[in-house]
CSV table of C-alpha atoms and ligand atoms in Angstrom, one decimal:
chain,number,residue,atom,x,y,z
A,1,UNK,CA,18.3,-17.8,51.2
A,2,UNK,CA,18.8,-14.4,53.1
A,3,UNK,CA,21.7,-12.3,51.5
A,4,UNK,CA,23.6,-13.1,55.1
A,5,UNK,CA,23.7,-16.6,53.7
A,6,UNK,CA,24.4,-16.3,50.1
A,7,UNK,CA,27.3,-14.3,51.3
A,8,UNK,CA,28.6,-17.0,53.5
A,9,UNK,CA,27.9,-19.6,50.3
A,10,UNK,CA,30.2,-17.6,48.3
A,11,UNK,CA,33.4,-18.3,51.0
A,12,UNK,CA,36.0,-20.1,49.5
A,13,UNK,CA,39.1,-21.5,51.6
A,14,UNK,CA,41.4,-18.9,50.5
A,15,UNK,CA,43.1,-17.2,53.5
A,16,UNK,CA,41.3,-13.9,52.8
A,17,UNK,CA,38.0,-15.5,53.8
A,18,UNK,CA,39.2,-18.0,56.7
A,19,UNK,CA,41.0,-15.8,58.5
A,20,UNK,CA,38.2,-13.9,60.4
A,21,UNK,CA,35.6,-15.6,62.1
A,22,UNK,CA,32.5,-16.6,59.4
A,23,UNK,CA,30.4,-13.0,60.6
A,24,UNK,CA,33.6,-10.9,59.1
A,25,UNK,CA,33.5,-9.7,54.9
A,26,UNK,CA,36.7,-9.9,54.2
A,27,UNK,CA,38.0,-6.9,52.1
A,28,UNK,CA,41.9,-6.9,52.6
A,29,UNK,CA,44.6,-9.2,51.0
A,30,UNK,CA,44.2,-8.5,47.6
A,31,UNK,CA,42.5,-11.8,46.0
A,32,UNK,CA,39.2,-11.0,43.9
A,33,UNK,CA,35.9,-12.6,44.7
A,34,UNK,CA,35.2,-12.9,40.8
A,35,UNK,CA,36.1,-16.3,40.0
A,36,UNK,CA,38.4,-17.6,37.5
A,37,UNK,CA,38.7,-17.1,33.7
A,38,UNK,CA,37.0,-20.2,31.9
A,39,UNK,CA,40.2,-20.5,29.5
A,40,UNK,CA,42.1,-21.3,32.9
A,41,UNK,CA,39.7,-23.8,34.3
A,42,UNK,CA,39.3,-26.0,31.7
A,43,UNK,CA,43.1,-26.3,31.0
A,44,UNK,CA,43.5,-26.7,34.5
A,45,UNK,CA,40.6,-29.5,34.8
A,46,UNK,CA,42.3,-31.0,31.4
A,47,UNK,CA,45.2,-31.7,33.2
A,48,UNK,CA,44.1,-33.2,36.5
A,49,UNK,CA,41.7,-35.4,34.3
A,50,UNK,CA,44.2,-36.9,32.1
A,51,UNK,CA,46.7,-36.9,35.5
A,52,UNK,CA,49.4,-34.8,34.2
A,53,UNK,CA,51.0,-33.8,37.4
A,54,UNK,CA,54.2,-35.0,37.0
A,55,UNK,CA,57.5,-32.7,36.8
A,56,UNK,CA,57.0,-29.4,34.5
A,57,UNK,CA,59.3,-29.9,31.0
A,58,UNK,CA,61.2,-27.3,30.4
A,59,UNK,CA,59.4,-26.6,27.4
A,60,UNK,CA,56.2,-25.1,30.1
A,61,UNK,CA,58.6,-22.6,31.0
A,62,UNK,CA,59.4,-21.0,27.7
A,63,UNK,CA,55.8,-21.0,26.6
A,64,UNK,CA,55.7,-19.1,30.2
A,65,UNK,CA,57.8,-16.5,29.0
A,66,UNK,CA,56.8,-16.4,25.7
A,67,UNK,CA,53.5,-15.4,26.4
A,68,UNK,CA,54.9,-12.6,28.9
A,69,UNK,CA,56.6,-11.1,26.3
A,70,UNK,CA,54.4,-11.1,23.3
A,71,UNK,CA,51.8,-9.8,25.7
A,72,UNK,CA,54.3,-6.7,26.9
A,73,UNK,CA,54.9,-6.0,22.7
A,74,UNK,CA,51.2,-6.5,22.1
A,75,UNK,CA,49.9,-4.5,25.2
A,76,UNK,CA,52.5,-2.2,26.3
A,77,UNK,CA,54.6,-2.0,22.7
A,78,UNK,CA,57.3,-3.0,24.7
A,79,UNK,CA,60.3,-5.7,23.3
A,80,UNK,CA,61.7,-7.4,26.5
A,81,UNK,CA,63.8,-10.1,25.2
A,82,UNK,CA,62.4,-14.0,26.1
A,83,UNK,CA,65.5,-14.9,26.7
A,84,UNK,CA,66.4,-12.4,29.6
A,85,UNK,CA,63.0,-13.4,31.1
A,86,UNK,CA,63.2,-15.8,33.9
A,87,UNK,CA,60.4,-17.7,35.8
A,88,UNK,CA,60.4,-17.3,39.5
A,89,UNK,CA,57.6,-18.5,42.5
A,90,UNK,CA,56.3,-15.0,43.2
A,91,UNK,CA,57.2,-11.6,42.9
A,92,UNK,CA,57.8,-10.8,46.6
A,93,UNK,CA,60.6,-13.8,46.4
A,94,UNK,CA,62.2,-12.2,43.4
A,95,UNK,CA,62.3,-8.9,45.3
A,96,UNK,CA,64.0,-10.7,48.2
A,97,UNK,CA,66.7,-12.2,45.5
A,98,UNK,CA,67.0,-9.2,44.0
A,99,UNK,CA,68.0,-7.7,46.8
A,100,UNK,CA,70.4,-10.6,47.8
A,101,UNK,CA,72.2,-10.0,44.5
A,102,UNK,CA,72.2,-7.1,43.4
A,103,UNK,CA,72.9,-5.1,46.8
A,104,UNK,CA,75.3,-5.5,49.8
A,105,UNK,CA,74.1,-5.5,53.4
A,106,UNK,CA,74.0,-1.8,54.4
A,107,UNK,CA,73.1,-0.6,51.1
A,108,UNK,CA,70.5,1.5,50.7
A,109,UNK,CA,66.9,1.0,48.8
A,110,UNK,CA,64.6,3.4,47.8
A,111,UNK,CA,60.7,2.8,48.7
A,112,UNK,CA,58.1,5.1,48.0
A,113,UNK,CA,55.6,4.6,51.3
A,114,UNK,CA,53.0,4.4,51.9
A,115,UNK,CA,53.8,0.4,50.0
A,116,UNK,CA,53.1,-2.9,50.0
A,117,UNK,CA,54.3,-4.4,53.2
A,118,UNK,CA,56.7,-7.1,51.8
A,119,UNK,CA,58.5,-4.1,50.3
A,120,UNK,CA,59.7,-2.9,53.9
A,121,UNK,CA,59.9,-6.3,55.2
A,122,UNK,CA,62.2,-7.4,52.1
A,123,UNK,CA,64.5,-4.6,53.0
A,124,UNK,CA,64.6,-5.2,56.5
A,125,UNK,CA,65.2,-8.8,56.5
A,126,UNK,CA,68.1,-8.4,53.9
A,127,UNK,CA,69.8,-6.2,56.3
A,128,UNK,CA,69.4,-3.3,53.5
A,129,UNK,CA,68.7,0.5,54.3
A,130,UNK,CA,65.2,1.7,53.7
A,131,UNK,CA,65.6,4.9,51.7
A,132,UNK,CA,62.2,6.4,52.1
A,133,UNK,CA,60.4,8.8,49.3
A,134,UNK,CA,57.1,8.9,50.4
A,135,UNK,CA,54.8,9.9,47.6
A,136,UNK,CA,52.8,12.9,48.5
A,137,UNK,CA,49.2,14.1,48.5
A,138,UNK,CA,49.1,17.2,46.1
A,139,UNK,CA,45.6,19.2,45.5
A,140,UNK,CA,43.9,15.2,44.3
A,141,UNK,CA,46.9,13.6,43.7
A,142,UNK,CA,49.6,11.3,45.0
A,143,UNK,CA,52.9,13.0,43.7
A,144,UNK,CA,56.5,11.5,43.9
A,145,UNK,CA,58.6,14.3,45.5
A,146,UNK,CA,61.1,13.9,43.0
A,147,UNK,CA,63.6,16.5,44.8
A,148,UNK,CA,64.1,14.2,47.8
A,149,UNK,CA,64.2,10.8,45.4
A,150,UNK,CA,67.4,13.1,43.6
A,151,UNK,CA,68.7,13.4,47.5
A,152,UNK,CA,68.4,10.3,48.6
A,153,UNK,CA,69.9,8.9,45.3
A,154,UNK,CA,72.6,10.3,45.9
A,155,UNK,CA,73.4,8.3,49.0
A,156,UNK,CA,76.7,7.1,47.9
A,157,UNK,CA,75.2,3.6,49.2
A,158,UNK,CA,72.0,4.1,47.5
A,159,UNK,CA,71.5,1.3,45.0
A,160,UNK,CA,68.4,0.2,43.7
A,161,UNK,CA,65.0,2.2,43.9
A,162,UNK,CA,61.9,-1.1,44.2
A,163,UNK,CA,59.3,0.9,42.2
A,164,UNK,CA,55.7,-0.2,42.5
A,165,UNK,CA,54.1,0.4,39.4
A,166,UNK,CA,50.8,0.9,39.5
A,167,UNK,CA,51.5,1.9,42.7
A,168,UNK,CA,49.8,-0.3,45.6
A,169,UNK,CA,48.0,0.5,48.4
A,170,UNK,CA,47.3,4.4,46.5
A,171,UNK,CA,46.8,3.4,43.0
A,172,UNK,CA,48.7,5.7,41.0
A,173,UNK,CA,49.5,5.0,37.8
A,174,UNK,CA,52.8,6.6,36.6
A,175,UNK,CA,52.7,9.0,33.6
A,176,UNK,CA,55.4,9.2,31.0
A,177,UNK,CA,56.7,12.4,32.3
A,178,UNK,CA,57.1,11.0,35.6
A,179,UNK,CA,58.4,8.0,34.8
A,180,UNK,CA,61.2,9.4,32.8
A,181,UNK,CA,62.0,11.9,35.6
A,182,UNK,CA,62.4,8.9,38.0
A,183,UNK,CA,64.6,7.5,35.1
A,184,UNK,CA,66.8,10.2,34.6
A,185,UNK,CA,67.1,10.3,38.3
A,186,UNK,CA,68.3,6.9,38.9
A,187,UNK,CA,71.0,7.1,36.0
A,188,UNK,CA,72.4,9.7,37.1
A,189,UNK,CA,73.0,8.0,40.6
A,190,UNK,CA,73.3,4.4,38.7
A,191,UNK,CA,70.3,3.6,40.9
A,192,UNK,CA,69.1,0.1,39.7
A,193,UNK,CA,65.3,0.1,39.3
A,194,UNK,CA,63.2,-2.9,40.1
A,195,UNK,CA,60.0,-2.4,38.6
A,196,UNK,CA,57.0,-4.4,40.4
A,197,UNK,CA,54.3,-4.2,37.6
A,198,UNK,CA,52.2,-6.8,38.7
A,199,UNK,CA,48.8,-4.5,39.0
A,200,UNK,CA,49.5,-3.4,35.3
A,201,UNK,CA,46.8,-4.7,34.1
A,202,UNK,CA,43.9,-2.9,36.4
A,203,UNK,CA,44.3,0.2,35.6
A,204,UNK,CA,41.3,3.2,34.5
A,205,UNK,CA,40.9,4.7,31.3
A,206,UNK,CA,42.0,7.6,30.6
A,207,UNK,CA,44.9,5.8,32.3
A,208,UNK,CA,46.9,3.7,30.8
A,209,UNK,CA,50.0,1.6,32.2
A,210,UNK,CA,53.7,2.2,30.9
A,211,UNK,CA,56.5,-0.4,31.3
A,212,UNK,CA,59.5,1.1,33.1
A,213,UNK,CA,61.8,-1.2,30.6
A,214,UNK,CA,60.1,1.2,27.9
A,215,UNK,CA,61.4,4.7,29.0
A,216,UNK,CA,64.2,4.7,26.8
A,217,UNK,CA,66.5,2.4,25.0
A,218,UNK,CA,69.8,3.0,27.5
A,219,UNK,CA,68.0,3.2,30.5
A,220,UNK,CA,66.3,-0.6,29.8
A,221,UNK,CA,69.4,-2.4,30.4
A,222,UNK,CA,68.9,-0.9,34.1
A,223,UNK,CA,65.7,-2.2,34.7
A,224,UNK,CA,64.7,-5.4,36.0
A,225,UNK,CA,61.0,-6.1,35.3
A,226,UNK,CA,58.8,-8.5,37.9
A,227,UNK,CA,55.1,-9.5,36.7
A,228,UNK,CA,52.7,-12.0,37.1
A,229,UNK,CA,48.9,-12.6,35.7
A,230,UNK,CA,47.9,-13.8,39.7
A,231,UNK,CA,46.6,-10.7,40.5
A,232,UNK,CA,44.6,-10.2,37.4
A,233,UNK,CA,43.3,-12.8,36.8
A,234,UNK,CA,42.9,-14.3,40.5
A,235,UNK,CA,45.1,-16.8,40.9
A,236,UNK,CA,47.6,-15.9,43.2
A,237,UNK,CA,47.5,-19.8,45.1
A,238,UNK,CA,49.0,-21.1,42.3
A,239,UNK,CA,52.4,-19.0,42.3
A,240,UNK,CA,54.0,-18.0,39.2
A,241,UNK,CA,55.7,-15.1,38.3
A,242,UNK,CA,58.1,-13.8,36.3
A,243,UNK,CA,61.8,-11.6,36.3
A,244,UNK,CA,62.6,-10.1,33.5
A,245,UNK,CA,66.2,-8.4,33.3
A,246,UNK,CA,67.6,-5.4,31.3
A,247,UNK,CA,71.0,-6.8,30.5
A,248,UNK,CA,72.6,-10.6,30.6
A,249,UNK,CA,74.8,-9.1,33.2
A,250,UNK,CA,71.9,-8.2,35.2
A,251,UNK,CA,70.7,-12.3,35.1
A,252,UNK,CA,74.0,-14.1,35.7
A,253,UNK,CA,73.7,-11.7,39.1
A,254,UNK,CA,70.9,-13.0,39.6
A,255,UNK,CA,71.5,-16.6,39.1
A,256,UNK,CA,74.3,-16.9,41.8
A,257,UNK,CA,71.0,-17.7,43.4
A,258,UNK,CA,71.3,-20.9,41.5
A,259,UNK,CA,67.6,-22.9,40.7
A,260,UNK,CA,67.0,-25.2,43.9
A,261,UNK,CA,67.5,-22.1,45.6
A,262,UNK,CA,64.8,-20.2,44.0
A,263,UNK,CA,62.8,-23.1,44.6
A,264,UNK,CA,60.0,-24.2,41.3
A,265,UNK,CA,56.9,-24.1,40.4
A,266,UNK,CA,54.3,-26.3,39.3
A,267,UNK,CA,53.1,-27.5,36.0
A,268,UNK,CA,49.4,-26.7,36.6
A,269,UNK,CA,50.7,-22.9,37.8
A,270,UNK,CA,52.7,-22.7,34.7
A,271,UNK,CA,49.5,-23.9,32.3
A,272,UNK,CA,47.3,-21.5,34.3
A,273,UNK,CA,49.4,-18.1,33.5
A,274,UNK,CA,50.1,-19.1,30.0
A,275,UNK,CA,46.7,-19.5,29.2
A,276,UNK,CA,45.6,-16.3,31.4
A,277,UNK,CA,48.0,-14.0,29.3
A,278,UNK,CA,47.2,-15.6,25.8
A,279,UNK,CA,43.4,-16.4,26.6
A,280,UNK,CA,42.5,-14.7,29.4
A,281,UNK,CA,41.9,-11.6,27.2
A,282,UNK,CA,37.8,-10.9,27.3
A,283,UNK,CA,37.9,-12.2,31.1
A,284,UNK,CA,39.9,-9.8,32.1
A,285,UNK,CA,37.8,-7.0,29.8
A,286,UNK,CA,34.4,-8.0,31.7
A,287,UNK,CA,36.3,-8.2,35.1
A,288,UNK,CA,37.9,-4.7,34.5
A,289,UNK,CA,34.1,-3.4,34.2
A,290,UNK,CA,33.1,-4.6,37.1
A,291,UNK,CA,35.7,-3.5,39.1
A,292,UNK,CA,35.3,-0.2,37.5
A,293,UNK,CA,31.8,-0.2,38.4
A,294,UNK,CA,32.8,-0.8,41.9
A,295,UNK,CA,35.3,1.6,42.2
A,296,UNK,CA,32.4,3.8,41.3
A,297,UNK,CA,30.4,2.5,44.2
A,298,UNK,CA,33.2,3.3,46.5
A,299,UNK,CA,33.0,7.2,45.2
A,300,UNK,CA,29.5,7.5,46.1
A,301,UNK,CA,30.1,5.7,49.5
A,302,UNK,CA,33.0,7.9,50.3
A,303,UNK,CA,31.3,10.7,48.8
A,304,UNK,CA,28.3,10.2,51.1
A,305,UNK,CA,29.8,9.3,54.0
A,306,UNK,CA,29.7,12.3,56.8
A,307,UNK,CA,31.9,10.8,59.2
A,308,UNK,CA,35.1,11.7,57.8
A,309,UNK,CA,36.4,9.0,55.4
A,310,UNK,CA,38.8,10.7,53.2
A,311,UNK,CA,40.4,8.9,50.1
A,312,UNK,CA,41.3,9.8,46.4
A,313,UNK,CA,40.1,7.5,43.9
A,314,UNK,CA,42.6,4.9,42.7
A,315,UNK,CA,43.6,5.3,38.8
A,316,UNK,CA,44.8,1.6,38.9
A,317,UNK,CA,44.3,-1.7,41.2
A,318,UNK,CA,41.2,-2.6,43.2
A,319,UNK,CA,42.3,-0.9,46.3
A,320,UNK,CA,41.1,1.8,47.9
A,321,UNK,CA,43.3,3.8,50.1
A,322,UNK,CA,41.3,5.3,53.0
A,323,UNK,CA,42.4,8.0,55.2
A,324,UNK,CA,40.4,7.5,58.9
A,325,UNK,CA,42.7,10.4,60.7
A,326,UNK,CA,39.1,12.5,61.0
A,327,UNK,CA,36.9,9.9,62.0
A,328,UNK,CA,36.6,8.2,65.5
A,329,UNK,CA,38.7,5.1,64.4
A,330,UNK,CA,41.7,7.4,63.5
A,331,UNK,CA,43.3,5.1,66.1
A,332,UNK,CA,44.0,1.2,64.2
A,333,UNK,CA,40.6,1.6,62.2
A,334,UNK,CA,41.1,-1.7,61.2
A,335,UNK,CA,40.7,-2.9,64.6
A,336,UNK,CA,37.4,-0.5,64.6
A,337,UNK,CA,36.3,-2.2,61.7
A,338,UNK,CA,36.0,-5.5,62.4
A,339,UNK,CA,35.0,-5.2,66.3
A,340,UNK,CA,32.0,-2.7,65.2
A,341,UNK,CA,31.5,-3.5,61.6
A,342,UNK,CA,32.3,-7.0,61.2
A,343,UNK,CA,34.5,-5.7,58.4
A,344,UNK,CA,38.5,-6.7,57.5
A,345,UNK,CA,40.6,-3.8,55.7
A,346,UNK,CA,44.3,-3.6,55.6
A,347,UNK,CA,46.0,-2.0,57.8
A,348,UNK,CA,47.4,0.9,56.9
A,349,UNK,CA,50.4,1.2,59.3
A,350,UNK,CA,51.9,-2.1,57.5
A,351,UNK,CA,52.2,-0.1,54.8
A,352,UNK,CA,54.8,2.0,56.4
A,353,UNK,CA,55.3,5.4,58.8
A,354,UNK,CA,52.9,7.3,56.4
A,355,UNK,CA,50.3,4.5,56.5
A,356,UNK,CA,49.6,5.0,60.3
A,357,UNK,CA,45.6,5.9,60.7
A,358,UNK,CA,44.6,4.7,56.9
A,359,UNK,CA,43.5,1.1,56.0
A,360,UNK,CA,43.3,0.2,52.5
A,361,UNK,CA,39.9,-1.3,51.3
A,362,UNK,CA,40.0,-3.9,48.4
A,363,UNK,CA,36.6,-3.8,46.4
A,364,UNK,CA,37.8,-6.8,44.1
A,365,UNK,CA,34.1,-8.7,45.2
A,366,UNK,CA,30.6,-8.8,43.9
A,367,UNK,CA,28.6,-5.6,44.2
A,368,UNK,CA,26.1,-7.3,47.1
A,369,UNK,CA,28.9,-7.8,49.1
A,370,UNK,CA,30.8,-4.5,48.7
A,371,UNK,CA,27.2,-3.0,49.2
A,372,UNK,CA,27.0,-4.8,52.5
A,373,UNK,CA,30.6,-3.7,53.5
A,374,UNK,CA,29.5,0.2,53.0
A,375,UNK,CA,26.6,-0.4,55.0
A,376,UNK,CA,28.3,-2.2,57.9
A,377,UNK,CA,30.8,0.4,57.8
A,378,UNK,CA,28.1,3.7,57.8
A,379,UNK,CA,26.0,1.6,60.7
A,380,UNK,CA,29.4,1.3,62.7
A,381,UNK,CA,29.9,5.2,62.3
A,382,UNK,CA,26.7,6.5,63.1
B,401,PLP,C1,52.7,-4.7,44.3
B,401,PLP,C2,52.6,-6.1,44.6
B,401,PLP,N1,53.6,-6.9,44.4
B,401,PLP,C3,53.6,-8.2,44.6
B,401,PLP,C4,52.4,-8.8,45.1
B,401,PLP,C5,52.4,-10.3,45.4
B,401,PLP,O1,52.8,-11.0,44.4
B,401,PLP,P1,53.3,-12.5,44.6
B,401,PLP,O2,52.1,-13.3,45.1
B,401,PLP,O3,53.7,-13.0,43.2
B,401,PLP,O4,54.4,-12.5,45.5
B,401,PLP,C6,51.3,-8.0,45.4
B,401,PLP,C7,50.1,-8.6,46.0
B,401,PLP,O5,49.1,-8.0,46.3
B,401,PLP,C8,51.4,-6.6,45.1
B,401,PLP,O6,50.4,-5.8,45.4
């Protein structure tokens, strides 16, 4: 088989690969082309064999949640309480929710661009303010400008901060000091945070990933806490997430939203996370060195490149956040990409004002392919 035609053998029906025509690698929405943990296929298969598809027992959902928070004490040494946990269909719809109920149209929400697009949209479509603190790019770092978050904070109408931790499309991963600054910040202001820590899990030694809920004892009861195992363990079709709230106040907010709103989710989704979070363990461990191993591929590609590819080298997630303003697709270089590279990225401008000229890069795949993305892209440069 030429390599052209294992690639094409390895498509799967998932949007990122049936989007673009069959010629185009698909390196954008962030699924990973590394399979599925065994643990989660054979207690999915389990089920469809023995045709247990029938309405999820409640008892699915607090196994759920159970497994969430055992894993945040026994990773992160953080105690969120199981019973302020909630399930929900995905983060981006608790986001939306969150919104809806915790702020009133006008209100202002903070959103440190460049960000995931559903962010802006979320804020938008609520009829909220966007409050934008765009991180900034200081000596090799992204760098919250902390003086700005304190002004726009203090927005009388400035009411929750959606914090995107590690941080998506740049990859930062918060330090302590930081976090606590942004802490200190928002309860001062009685800023609600929303913590989005669904990438918590890719993250780079010497790196290491701190729950916002864990900053300090008062401040937790102003946090609310999304997650999901989807993106780590690459099973985002199934939707399942989780919200997990500071304070009971916080919830019964929340559930004015009451549950056929929120909509459900499925048994098999429900099985799938469980057993990612309690089994998915050594998965995760050997997919965590091959995506460091790419990240390292992207260095030297980046490194290499003479055509004016800037980008700093995520500390967390599998994304790589390219800066094309000095090369000759500084104009929609995604558009570059795939006309003379064959080649889908992100683009950068839906990830806000800041995002305008970049296109983020996801190198969740297998090394031949992300080896045959660098060399479309260097052929389409030369
Ligand atoms: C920061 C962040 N939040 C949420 C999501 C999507 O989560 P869900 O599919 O649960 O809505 C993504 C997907 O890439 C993401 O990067």
């Amino acid at each position: 088989m030429s390599s052209e035609d294992e690639i094409r053998s390895k498509r799967t029906t998932s949007t990122k690969w049936m989007k673009y025509s069959n010629d185009v690698l698909p390196a954008w929405i962030a699924d990973m082309d590394l399979g599925v943990a065994p643990a989660i296929a054979d207690d999915l298969h389990q089920r469809i064999d023995h045709g247990d598809l029938g309405y999820p027992c409640a008892d699915l959902e607090t196994k759920f949640i159970d497994a969430f928070s055992d894993r945040y004490i026994e990773k992160f040494n953080t105690p969120l309480d199981p019973d302020l946990g909630m399930v929900s269909t995905d983060v981006v719809q608790s986001i939306v929710i969150s919104l809806l109920t915790m702020t009133e149209p006008g209100d202002g929400v903070i959103v440190q661009t460049p960000i995931y697009p559903p962010f802006l949209n979320s804020v938008e479509h609520t009829g909220r303010r966007l409050l934008e603190n765009p991180l900034v790019k200081v000596n090799a770092s992204w760098e919250i400008n902390f003086d700005e978050l304190e002004t726009l904070a203090s927005d009388p109408r400035a009411r929750l901060l959606l914090l995107c931790s590690p941080h998506n499309p740049t990859g930062r991963v918060f330090t302590q000091t930081e976090l606590v600054k942004v802490a200190d910040i928002c309860a001062r202001h009685k800023v609600l945070v929303v913590s989005d820590e669904i990438h918590c899990d890719i993250v780079y030694t010497p790196n290491y990933h701190i729950p916002f809920a864990s900053i300090s004892p008062e401040f937790a009861s102003n946090v609310i806490t999304m997650n999901s195992a989807t993106k780590s363990f690459n099973i985002a079709g199934l939707k399942c997430s989780v919200v997990h709230f500071g304070s009971a106040e916080l919830k019964a907010k929340y559930e004015r939203y009451d549950a056929p709103v929120r909509g459900s989710i499925t048994s098999l989704s429900l099985i799938a996370a469980t057993t990612a979070w309690q089994r998915g363990g050594s998965w995760l461990q050997s997919t965590l060195t091959t995506l460091e191993n790419n990240r390292t591929m992207l260095d030297e590609f980046i490194r290499s490149n003479d055509f004016g590819i800037e980008y700093l080298p995520p500390q967390g997630t599998y994304l790589g956040w390219l800066d094309f303003r000095g090369t000759k697709a500084a104009v929609a270089p995604e558009e570059y990409l795939v006309r003379e590279a064959r080649v889908a990225l992100s683009p950068g401008s839906d990830f806000g004002k800041p995002g305008v000229g970049w296109a983020r890069l996801n190198f969740a795949t297998q090394p031949e392919i992300l080896e045959e993305i660098f060399h479309r892209m260097s052929s389409a440069f030369k």
